[in-house]
mmCIF file of C-alpha atoms (C1' of nucleotides) in Angstrom:
data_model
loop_
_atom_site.group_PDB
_atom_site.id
_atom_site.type_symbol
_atom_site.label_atom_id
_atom_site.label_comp_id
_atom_site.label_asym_id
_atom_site.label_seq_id
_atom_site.Cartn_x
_atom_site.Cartn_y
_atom_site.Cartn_z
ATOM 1 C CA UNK A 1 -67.507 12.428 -67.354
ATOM 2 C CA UNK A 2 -67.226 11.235 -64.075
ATOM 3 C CA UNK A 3 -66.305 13.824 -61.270
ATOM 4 C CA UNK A 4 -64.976 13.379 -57.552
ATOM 5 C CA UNK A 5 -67.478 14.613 -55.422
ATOM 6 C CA UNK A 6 -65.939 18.267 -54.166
ATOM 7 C CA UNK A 7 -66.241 19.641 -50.169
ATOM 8 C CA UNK A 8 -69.799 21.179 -50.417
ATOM 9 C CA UNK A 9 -71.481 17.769 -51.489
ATOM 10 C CA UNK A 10 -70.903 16.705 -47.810
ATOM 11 C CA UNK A 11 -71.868 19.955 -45.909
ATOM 12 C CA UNK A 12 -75.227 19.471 -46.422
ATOM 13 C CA UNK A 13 -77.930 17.744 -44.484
ATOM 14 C CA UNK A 14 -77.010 14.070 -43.109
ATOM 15 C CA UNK A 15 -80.277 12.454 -44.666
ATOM 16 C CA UNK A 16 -79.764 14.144 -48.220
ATOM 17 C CA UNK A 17 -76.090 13.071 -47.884
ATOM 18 C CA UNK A 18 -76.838 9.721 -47.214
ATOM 19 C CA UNK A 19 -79.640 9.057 -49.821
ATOM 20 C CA UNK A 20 -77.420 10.824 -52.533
ATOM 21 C CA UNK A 21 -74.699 8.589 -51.597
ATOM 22 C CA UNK A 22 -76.235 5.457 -53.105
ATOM 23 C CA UNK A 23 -75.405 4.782 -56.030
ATOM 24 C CA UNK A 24 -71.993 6.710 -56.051
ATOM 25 C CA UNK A 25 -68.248 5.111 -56.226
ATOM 26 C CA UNK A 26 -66.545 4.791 -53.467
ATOM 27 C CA UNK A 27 -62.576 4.741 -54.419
ATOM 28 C CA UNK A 28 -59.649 3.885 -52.437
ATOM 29 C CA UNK A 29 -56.497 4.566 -54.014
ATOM 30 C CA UNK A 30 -54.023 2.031 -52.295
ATOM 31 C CA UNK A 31 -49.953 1.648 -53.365
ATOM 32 C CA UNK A 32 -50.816 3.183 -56.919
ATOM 33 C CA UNK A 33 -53.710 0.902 -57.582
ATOM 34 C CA UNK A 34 -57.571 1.575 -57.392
ATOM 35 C CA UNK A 35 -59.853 -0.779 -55.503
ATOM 36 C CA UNK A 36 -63.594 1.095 -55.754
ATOM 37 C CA UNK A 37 -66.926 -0.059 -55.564
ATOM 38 C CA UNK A 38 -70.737 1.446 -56.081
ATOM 39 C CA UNK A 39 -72.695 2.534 -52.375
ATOM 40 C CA UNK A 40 -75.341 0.145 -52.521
ATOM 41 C CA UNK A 41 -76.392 0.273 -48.503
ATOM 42 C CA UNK A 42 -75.723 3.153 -45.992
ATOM 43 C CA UNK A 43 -77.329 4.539 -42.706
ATOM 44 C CA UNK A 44 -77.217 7.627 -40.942
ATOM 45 C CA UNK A 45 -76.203 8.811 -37.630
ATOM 46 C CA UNK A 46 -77.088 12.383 -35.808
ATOM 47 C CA UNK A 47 -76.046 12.603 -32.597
ATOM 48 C CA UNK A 48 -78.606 15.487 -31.699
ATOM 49 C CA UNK A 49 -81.553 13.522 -31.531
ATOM 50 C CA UNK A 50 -80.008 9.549 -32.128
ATOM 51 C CA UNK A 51 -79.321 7.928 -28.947
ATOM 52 C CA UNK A 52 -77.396 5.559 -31.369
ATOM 53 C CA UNK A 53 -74.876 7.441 -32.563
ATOM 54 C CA UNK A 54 -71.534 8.103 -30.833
ATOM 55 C CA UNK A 55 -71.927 11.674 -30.311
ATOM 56 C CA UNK A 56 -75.253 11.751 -28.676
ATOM 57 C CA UNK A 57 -73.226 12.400 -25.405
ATOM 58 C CA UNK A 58 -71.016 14.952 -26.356
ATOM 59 C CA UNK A 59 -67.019 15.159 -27.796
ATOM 60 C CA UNK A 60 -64.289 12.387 -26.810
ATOM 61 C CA UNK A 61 -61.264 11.477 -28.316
ATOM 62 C CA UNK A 62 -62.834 8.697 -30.275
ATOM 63 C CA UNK A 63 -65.689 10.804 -31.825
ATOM 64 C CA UNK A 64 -63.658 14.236 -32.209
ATOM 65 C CA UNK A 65 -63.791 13.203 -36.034
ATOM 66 C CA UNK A 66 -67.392 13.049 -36.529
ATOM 67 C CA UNK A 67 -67.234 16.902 -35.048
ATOM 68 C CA UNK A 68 -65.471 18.109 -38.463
ATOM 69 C CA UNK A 69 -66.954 19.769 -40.903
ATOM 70 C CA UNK A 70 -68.493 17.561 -43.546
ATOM 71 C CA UNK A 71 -66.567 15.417 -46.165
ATOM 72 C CA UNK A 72 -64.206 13.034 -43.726
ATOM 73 C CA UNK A 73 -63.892 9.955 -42.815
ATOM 74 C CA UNK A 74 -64.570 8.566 -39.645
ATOM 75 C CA UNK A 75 -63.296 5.302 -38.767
ATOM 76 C CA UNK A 76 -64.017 3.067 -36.162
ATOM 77 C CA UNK A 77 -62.975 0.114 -33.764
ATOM 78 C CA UNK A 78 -65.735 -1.773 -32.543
ATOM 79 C CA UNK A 79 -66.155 -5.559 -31.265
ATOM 80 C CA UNK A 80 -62.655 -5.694 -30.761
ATOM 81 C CA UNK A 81 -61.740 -6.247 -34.543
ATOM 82 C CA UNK A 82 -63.960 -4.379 -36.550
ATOM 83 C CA UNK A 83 -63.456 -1.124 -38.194
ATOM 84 C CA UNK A 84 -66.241 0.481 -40.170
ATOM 85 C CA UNK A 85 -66.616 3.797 -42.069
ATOM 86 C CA UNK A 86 -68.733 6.835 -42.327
ATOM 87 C CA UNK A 87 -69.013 9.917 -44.074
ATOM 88 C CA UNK A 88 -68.903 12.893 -41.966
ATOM 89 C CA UNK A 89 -72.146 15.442 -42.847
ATOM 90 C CA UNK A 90 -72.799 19.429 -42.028
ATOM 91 C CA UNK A 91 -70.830 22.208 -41.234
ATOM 92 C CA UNK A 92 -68.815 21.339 -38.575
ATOM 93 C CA UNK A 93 -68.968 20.731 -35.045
ATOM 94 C CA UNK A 94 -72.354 18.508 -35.731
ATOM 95 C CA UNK A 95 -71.694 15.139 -34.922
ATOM 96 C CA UNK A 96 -73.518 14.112 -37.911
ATOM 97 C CA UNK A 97 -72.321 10.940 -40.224
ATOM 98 C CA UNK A 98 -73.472 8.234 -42.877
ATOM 99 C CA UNK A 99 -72.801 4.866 -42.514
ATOM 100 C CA UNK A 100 -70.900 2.948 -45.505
ATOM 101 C CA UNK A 101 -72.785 -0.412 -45.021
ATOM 102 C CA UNK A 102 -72.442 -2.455 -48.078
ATOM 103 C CA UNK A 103 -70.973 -1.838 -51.741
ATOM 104 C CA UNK A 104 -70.982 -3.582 -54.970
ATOM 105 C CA UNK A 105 -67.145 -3.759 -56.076
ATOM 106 C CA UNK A 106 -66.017 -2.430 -59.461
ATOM 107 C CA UNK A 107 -62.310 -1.784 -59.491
ATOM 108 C CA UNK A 108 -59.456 -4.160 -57.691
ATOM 109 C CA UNK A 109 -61.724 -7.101 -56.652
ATOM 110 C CA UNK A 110 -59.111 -9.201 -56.952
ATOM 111 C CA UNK A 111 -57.120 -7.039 -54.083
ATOM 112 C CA UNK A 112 -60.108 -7.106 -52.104
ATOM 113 C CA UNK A 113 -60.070 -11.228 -52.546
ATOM 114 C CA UNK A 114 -57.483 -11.369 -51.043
ATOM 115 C CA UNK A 115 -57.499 -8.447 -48.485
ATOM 116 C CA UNK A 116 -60.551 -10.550 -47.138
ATOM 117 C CA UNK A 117 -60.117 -14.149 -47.591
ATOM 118 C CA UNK A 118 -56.207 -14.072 -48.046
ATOM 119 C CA UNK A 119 -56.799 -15.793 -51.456
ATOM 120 C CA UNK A 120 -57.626 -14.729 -55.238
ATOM 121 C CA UNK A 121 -59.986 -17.231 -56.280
ATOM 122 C CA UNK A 122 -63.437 -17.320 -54.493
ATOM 123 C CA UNK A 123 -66.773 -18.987 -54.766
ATOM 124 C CA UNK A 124 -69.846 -17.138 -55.650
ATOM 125 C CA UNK A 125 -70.974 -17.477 -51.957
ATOM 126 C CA UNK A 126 -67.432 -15.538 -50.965
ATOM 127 C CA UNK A 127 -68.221 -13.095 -53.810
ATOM 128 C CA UNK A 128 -71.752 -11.982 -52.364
ATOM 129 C CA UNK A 129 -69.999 -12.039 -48.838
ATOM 130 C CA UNK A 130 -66.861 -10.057 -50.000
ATOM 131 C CA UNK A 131 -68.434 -6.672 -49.309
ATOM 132 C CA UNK A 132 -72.025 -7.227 -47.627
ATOM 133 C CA UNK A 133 -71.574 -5.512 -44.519
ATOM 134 C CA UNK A 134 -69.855 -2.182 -43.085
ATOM 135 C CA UNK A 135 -66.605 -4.268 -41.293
ATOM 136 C CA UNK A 136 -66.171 -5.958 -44.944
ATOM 137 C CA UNK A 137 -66.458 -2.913 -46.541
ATOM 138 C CA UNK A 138 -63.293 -1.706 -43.998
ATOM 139 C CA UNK A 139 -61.412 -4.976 -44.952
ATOM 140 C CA UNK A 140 -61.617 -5.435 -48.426
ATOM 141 C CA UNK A 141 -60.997 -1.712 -48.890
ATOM 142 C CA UNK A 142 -57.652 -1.711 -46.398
ATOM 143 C CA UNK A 143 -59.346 0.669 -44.121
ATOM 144 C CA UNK A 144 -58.270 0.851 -40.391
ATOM 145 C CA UNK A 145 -57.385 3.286 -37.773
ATOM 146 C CA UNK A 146 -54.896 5.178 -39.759
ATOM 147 C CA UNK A 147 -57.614 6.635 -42.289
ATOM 148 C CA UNK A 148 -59.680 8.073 -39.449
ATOM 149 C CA UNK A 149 -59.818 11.999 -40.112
ATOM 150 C CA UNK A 150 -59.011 11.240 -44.015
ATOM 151 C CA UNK A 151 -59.888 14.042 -45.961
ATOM 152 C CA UNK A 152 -62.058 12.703 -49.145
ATOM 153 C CA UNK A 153 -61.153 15.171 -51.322
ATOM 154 C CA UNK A 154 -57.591 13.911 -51.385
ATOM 155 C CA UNK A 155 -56.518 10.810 -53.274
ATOM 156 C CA UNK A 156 -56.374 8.250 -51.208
ATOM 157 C CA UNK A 157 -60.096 7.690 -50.441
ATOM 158 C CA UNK A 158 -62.839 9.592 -52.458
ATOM 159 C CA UNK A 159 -66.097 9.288 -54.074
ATOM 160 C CA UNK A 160 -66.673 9.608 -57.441
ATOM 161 C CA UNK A 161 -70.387 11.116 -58.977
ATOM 162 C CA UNK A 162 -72.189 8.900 -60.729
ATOM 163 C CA UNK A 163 -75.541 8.636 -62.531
ATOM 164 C CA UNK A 164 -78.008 6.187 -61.308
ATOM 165 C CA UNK A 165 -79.118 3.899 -63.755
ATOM 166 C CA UNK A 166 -82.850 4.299 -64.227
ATOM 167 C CA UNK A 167 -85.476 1.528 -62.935
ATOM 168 C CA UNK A 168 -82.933 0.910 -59.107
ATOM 169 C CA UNK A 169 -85.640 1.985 -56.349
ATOM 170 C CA UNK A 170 -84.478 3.204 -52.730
ATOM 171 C CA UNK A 171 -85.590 1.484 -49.655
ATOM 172 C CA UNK A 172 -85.916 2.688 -46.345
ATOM 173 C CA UNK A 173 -85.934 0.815 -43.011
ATOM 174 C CA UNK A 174 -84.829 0.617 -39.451
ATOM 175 C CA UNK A 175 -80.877 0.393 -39.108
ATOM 176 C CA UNK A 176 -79.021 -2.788 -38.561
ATOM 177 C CA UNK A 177 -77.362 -3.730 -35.072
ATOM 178 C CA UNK A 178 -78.005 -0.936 -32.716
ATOM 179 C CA UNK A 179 -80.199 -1.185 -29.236
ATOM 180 C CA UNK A 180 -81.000 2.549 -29.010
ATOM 181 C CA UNK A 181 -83.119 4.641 -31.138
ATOM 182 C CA UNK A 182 -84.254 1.586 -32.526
ATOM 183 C CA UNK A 183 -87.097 3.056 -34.386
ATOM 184 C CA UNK A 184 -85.979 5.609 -36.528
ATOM 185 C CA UNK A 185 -86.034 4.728 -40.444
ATOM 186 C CA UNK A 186 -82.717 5.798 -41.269
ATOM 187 C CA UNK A 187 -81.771 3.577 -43.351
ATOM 188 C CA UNK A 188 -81.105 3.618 -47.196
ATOM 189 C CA UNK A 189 -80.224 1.218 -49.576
ATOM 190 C CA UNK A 190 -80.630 0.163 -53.252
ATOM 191 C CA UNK A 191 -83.497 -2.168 -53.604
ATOM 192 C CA UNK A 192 -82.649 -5.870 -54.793
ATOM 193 C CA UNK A 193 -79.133 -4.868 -55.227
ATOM 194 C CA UNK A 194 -76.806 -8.364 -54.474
ATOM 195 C CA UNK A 195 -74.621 -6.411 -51.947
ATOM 196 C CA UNK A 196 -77.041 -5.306 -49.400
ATOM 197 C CA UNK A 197 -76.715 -6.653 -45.799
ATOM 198 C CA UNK A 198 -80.389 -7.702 -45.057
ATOM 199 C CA UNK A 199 -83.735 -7.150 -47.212
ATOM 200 C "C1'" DC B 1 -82.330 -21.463 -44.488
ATOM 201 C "C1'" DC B 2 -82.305 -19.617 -39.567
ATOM 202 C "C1'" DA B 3 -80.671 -19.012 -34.636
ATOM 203 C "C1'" DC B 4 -77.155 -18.788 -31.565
ATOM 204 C "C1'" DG B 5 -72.830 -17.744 -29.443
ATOM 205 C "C1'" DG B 6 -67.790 -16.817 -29.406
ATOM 206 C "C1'" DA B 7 -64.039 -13.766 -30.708
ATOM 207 C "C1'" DT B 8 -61.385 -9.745 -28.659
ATOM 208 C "C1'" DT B 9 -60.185 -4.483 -27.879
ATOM 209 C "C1'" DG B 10 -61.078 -0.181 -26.111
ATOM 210 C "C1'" DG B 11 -64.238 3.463 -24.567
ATOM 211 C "C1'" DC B 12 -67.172 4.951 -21.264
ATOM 212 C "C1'" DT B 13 -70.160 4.529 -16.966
ATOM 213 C "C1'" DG C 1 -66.850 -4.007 -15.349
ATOM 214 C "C1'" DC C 2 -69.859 -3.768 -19.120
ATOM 215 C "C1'" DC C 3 -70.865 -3.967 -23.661
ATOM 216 C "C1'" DA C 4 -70.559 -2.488 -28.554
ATOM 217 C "C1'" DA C 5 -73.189 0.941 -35.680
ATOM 218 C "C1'" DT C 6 -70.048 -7.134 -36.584
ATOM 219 C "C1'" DC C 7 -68.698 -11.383 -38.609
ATOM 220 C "C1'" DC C 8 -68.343 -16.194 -38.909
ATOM 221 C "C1'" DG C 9 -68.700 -20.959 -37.700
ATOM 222 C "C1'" DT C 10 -71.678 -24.354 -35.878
ATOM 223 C "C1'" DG C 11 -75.702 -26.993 -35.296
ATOM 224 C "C1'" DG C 12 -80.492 -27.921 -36.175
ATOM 225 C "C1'" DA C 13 -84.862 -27.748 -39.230
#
DNA sequence: CCACGGATTGGCT
DNA sequence: GCCAATCCGTGGA
């Protein structure tokens, strides 16, 4: 039986977090339908030691979220029209977060079509591009400013256990787009999976 | 297939 | 004023 994942899933470590997150369904309950899709890609963020995360220099008013205790979301603007999503990690006041970077959709792809392209019918191209990438991820999901701070225990956006199926290896690797910390091998992601952003 | 650059807002130095 | 945890279109190989 499939089970949301409850509070103490996310107050734990940010590396466990993140590496247990693959796999898992991400759900976003939207005007009483379900768009969801499986965490194929994420990356994590610790603002103690990662001069690439936004908390490495202490609390503002755009990171105050990533200070909550585990199992929020924090949202994002960046490039001047891109949101992207992370899972807030630990036990508060950590500045500690994963990364959503890519998923494989399941539920509603039809919604997300058209949430990304403004149309229903796509090519396979579109298809592989409809959630490859954290800002896609944001758009075909309907996620912006307003679901900054959302709890994921409520119904609106949650994640939903989920067996791996046997034989999917993780990878690990440098993270995508940053120009500090460049080093650190904090990425995950699901090895030859269609969705991922970059081998 | 790959490399490059433009788009466009807001947060921080 | 600078520049970003990105995406997409363009142009060349």
């Amino acid at each position: 039986m499939d089970l949301k994942l409850s509070g103490n899933f996310y107050t734990r470590g940010v590396h466990t977090v993140a590496k247990e997150l693959l796999g898992k369904l991400l759900v976003r309950g939207i005007k009483g339908s379900i768009l969801s899709g499986i965490i194929v890609e994420v990356e994590a963020y610790d603002g103690s030691i990662d001069e690439a995360a936004h908390t490495f220099r202490g609390r503002t008013a755009r990171n105050e979220v990533m200070y909550q205790k585990g199992g929020v979301l924090y949202v994002y603007f960046t490039y001047g029209m891109h949101y992207c999503c992370n899972v807030v990690t630990g036990k508060g006041n950590e500045g500690k977060a994963v990364l959503i970077r890519a998923i494989e959709p399941v539920q509603g792809i039809a919604r997300m079509c058209i949430n990304r392209f403004s149309k229903e019918e796509i090519t396979q191209k579109e298809y592989t591009n409809l959630t490859n990438g954290p800002a896609k991820v944001c758009k075909a999901l309907g996620i912006g400013r307003k679901e900054n701070g959302t709890v994921l225990t409520g119904q609106e956006i949650y994640i939903i256990d989920r067996s791996v199926p046997s034989g999917e290896e993780i990878g690990v690797s440098k993270r995508i787009g940053i120009k500090k910390s460049v080093d650190l091998p904090w990425r995950y992601y699901i090895k030859d999976n269609r969705f991922v952003s970059k081998k």
